[in-house]
Coordinates of C-alpha atoms in Angstrom, one line a residue:
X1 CA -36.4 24.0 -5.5
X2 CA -37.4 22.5 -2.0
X3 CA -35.5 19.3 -0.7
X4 CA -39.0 18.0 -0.8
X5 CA -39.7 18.8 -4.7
X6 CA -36.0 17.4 -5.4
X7 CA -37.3 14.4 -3.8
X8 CA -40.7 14.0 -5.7
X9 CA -38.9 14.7 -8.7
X10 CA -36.3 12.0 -7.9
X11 CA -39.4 9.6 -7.1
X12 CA -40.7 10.6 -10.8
X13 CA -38.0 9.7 -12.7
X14 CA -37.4 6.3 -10.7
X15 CA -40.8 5.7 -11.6
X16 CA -40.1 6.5 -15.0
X17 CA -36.7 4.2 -14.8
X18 CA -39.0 1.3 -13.4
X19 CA -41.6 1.7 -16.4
X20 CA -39.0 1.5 -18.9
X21 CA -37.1 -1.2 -17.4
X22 CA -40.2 -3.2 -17.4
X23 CA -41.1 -2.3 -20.6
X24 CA -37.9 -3.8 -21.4
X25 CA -38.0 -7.1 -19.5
X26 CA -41.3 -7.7 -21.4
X27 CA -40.0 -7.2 -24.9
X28 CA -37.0 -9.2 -24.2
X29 CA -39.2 -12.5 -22.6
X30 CA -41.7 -11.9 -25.8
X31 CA -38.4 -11.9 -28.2
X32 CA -37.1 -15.0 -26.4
X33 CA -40.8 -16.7 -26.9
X34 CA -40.2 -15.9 -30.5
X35 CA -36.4 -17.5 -30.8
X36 CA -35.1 -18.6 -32.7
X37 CA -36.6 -16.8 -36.3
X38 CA -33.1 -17.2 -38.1
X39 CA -30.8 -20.0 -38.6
X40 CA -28.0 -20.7 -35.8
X41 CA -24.4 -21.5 -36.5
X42 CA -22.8 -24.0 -34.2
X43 CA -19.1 -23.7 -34.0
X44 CA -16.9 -26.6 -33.8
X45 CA -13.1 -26.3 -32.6
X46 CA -11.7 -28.8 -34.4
X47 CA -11.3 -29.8 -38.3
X48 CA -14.0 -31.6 -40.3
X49 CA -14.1 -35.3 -39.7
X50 CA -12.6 -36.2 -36.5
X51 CA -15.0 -37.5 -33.6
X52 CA -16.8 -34.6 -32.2
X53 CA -17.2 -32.7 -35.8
X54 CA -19.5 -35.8 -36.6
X55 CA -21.3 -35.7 -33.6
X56 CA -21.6 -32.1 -33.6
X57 CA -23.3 -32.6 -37.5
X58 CA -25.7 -34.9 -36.4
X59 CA -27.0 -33.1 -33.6
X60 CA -27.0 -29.6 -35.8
X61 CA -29.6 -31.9 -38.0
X62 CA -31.4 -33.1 -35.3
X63 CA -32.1 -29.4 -33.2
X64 CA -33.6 -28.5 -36.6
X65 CA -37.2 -30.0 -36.0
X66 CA -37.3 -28.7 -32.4
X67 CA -35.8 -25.2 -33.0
X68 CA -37.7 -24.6 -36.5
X69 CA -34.5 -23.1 -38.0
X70 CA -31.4 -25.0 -39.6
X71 CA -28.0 -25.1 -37.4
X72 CA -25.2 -24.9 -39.3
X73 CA -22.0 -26.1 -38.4
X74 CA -18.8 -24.1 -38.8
X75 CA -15.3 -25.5 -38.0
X76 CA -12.9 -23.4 -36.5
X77 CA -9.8 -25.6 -35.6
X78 CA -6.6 -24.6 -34.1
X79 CA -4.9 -24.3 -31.1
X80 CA -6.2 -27.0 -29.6
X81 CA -9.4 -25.8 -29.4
X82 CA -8.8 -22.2 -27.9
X83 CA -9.9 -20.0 -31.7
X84 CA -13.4 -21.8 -31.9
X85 CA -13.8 -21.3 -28.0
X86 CA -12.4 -18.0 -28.3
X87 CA -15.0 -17.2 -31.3
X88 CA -17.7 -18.1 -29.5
X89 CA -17.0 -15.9 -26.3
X90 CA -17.0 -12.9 -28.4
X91 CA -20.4 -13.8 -30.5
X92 CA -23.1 -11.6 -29.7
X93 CA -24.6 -12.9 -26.8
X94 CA -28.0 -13.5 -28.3
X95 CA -28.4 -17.5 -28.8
X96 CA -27.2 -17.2 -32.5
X97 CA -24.1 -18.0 -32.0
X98 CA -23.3 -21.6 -30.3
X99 CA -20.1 -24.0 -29.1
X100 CA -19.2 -27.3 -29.0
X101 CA -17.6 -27.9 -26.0
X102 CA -15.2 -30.9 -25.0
X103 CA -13.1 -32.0 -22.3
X104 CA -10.6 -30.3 -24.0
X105 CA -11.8 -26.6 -24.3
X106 CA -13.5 -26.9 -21.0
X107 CA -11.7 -28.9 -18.7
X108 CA -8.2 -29.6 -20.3
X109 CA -7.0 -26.5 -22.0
X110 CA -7.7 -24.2 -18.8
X111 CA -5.3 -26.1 -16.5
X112 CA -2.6 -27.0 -19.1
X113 CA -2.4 -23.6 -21.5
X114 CA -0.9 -20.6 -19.4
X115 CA -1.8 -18.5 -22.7
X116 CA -5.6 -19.0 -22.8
X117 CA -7.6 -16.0 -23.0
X118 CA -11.5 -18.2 -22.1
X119 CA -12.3 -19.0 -19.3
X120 CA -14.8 -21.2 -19.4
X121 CA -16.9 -20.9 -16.6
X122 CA -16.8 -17.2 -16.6
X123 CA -16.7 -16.3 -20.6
X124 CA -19.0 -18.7 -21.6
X125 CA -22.7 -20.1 -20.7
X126 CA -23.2 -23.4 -20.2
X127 CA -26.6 -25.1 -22.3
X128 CA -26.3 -28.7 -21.7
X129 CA -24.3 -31.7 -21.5
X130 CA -24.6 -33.5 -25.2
X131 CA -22.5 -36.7 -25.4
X132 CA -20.3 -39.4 -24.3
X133 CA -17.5 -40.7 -26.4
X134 CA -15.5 -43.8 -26.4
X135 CA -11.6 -43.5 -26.6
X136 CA -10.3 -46.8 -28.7
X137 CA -6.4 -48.0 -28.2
X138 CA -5.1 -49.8 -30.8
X139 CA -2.7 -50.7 -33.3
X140 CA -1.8 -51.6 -36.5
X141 CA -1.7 -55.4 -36.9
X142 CA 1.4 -56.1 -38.0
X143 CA 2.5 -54.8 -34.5
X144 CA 2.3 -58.4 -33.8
X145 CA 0.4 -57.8 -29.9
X146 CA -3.2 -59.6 -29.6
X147 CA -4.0 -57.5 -26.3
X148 CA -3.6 -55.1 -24.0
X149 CA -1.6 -56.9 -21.8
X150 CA 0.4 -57.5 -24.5
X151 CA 0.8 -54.2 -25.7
X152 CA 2.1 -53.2 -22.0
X153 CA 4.8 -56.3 -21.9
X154 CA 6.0 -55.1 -25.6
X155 CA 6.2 -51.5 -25.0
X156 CA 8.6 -52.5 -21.8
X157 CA 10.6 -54.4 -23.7
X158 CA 11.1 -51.6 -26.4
X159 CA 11.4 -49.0 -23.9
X160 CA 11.2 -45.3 -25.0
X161 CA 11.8 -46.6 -28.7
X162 CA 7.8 -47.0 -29.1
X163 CA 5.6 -43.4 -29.9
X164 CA 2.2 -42.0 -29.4
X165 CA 1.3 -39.2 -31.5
X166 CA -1.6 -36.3 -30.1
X167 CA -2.8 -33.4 -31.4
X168 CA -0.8 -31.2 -29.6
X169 CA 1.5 -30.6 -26.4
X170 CA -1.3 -30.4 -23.6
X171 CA -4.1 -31.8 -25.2
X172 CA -5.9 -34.4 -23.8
X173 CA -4.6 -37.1 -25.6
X174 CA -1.0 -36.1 -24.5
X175 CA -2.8 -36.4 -20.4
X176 CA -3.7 -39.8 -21.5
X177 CA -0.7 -40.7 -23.0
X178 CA 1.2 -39.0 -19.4
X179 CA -0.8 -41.1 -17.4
X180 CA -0.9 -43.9 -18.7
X181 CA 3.0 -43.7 -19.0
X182 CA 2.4 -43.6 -15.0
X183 CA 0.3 -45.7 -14.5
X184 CA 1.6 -48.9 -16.0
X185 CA 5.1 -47.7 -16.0
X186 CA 6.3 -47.2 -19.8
X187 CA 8.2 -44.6 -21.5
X188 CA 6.3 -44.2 -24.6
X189 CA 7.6 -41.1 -26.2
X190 CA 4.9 -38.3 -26.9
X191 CA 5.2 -36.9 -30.6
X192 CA 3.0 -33.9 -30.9
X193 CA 0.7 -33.4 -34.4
X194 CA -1.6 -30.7 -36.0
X195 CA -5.2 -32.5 -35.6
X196 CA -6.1 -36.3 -34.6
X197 CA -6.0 -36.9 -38.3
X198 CA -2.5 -36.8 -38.7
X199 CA -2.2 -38.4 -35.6
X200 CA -3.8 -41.5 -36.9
X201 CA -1.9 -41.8 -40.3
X202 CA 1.2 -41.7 -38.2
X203 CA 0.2 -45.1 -36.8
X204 CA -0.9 -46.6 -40.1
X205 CA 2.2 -45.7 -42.0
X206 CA 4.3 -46.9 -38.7
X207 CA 5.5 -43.8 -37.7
X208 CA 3.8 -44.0 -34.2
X209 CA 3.3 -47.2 -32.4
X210 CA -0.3 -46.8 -30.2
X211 CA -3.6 -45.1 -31.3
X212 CA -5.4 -43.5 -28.4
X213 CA -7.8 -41.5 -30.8
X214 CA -12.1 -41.6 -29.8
X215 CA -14.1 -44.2 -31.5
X216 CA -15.8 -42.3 -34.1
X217 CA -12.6 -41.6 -36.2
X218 CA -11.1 -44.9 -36.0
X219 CA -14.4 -47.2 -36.5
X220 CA -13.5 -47.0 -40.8
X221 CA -9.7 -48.3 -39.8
X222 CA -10.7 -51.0 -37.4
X223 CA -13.8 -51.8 -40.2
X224 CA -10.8 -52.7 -42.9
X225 CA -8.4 -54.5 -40.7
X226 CA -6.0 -51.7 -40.7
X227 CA -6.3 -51.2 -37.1
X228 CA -6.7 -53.8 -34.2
X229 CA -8.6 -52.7 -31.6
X230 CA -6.7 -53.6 -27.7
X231 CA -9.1 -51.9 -25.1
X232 CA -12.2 -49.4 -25.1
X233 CA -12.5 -46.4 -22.8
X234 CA -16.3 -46.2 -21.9
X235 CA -18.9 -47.6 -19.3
X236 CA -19.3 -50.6 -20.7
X237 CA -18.2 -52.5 -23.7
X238 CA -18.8 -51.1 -27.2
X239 CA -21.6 -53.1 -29.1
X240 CA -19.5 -52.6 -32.3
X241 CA -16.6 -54.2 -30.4
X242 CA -18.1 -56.8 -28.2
X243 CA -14.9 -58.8 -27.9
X244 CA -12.9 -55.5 -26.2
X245 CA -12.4 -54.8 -22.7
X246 CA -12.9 -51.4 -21.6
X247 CA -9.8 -49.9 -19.3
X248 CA -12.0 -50.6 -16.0
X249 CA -12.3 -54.2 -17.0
X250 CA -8.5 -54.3 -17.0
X251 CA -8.1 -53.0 -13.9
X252 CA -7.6 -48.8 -14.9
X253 CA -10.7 -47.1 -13.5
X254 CA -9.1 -43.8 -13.2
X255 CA -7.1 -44.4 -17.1
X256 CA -11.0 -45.3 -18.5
X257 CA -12.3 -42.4 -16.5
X258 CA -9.8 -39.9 -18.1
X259 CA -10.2 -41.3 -21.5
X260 CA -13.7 -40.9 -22.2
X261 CA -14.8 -37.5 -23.7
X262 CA -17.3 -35.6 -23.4
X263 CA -19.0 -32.6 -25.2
X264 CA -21.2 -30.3 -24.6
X265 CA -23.7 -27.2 -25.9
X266 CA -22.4 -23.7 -24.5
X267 CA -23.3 -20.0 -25.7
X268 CA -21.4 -16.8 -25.0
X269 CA -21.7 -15.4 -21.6
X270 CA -24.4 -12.9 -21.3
X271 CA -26.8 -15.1 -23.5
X272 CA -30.7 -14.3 -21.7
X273 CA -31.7 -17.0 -19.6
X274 CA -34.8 -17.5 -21.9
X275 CA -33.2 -18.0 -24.7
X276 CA -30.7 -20.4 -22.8
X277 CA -34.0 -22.7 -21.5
X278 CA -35.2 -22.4 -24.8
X279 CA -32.2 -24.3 -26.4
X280 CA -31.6 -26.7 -23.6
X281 CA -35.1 -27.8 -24.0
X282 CA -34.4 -28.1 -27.8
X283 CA -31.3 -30.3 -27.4
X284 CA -32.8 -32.7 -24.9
X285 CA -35.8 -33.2 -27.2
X286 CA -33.7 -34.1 -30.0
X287 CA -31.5 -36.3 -27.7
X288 CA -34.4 -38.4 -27.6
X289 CA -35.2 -38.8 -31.0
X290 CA -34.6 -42.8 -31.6
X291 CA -33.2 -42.6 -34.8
X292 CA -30.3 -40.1 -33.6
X293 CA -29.9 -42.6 -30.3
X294 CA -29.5 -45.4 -32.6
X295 CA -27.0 -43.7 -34.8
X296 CA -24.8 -42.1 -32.2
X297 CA -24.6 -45.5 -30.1
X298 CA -23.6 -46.8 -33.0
X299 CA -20.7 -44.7 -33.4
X300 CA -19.6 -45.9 -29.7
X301 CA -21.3 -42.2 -28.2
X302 CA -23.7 -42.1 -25.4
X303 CA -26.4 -39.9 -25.6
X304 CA -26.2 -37.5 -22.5
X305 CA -28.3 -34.4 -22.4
X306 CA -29.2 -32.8 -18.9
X307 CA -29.5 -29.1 -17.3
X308 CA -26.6 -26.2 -17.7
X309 CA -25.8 -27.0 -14.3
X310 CA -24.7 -31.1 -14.8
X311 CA -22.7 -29.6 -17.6
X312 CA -21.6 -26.8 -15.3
X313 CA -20.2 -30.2 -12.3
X314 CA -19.1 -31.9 -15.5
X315 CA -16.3 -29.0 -16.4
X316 CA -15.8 -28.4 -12.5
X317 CA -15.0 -31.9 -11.9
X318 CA -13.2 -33.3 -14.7
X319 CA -11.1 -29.8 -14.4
X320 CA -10.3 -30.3 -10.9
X321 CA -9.6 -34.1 -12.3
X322 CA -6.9 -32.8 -14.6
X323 CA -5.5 -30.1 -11.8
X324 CA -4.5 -33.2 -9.8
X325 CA -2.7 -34.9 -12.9
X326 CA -0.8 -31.6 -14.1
X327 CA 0.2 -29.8 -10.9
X328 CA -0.2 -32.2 -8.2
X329 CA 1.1 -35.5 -9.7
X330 CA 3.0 -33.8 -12.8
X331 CA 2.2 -36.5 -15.5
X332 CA 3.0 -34.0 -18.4
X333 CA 6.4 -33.6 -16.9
X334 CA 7.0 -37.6 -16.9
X335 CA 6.5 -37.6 -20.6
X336 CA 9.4 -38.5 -22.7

């Protein structure tokens, strides 16, 4: 064969390649224009009940009118997030499969856990920023404070005698706890538990002092008087709580900050881009149902919604956020 046939030949089967490939490219836009024709499962990293497994239920039941197909919510607690994060990168990379991402998984865990085996900017795709939630401080009356400012002239007094319970070493309620230990100069000791819903029994039977837990889980326990509410992290005052400062108010802009989580909508890396359009367009439509507004602002969350990339600055700032807490300024070290 002639170095000119071995060239024609070469030129053949590239067109061939080029054929098929767009063959391909057409079938896999047409299957994304057909997505979703199943139901979805939505995988939450934390137990059933706490803060962001609400919010995660309510949106599941909202992306059903946009998407045409049910979203159904599976927990996968532990580790502070890193098994549901960890079972969503290895999905199938076809839209089936979705996260709930916080703070936490996103942002926290990466900097604080040597052992994690997501990274989240690589190992997952981001869909779209979903919600804002308000972080409450408070304790239980008998406490005998009637303020923050109280609360931080107490816990002087009692020194390192006074405890605030997380749901686990590095999480982001131990950051919060760290810096607001620096911040206004206590020693409140950190005691580590399983979930936030330990955390807030601790308080109620007096085993802990402070509540720093997300609005959503406590809202029942302030409702009954078993918790007083002290000071709201969020941008503005909580409607449920009109009489509660936020941390900004009180002069802690960088505390409030810190203390607010966020969540967001991510799918395994690899996901097509259709199919990721296709569900950020589905989320944001149902962000803007009124009813779910209503509901979620009543829980003390703001409704965000957004592109992949806002979610993509969110995780890339708030990590770089927590990078200057835990290696520059050491806050987790300063915990007692």
């Amino acid at each position: 064969m002639t170095g000119r046939g071995t060239r024609r030949q070469w030129l053949q089967h590239m067109g061939m390649w080029a054929a098929a490939g767009g063959v391909a490219g057409s079938a896999l836009a047409a299957g994304a224009g057909r997505f979703p024709t199943r139901p979805l499962k939505l995988i939450v990293p934390f137990a059933p009940g706490g803060s962001a497994d609400i919010v995660a239920r309510l949106l599941a039941d909202a992306l059903q009118a946009p998407l045409g197909q049910a979203v159904v919510v599976e927990n996968k607690a532990g580790a502070g997030g890193m098994l549901g994060a960890e079972a969503v990168a290895r999905a199938a990379a076809d839209g089936y499969t979705l996260g709930l991402g916080s703070i936490s998984t996103l942002a926290v865990n990466p900097v604080v856990l040597p052992q994690l085996r997501v990274n989240p900017l690589q190992d997952l795709a981001m869909v779209a920023p979903l919600a804002s939630i308000a972080s409450v401080f408070s304790v239980r009356p008998t406490l005998g404070v009637a303020n923050f400012e109280g609360l931080v002239r107490a816990a002087r007094v009692q020194g390192d005698r006074w405890a605030v319970g997380s749901s686990g070493v590095g999480s982001a309620g131990h950051l919060i706890l760290a810096a607001l230990n620096r911040e206004l100069g206590l020693r409140l000791r950190h005691i580590p538990y399983k979930g936030m819903g330990p955390v807030v029994q601790s308080v109620l039977a007096g085993d802990t002092q402070v509540l720093s837990d997300q609005y959503p889980s406590s809202a029942s326990f302030i409702a009954q008087g078993l918790l007083q509410p002290l000071a709201v992290a969020s941008a503005q005052r909580l409607p449920a709580l009109p009489q509660v400062p936020t941390l900004a108010e009180l002069g802690h802009a960088a505390l409030n900050r810190l203390a607010i989580t966020w969540l967001g909508l991510v799918a395994p890396a690899g996901t097509p881009q259709a199919v990721l359009q296709r569900l950020n367009t589905a989320i944001n439509q149902a962000l803007q149902h009124s009813a779910l507004r209503t509901r979620l602002e009543q829980l003390g969350v703001q409704p965000l919604g957004g592109s992949a990339l806002q979610l993509q600055r969110m995780v890339e700032d708030t990590t770089a956020q927590v990078r200057q807490l835990v290696l520059q300024d050491k806050v987790l070290e300063d915990t007692p």
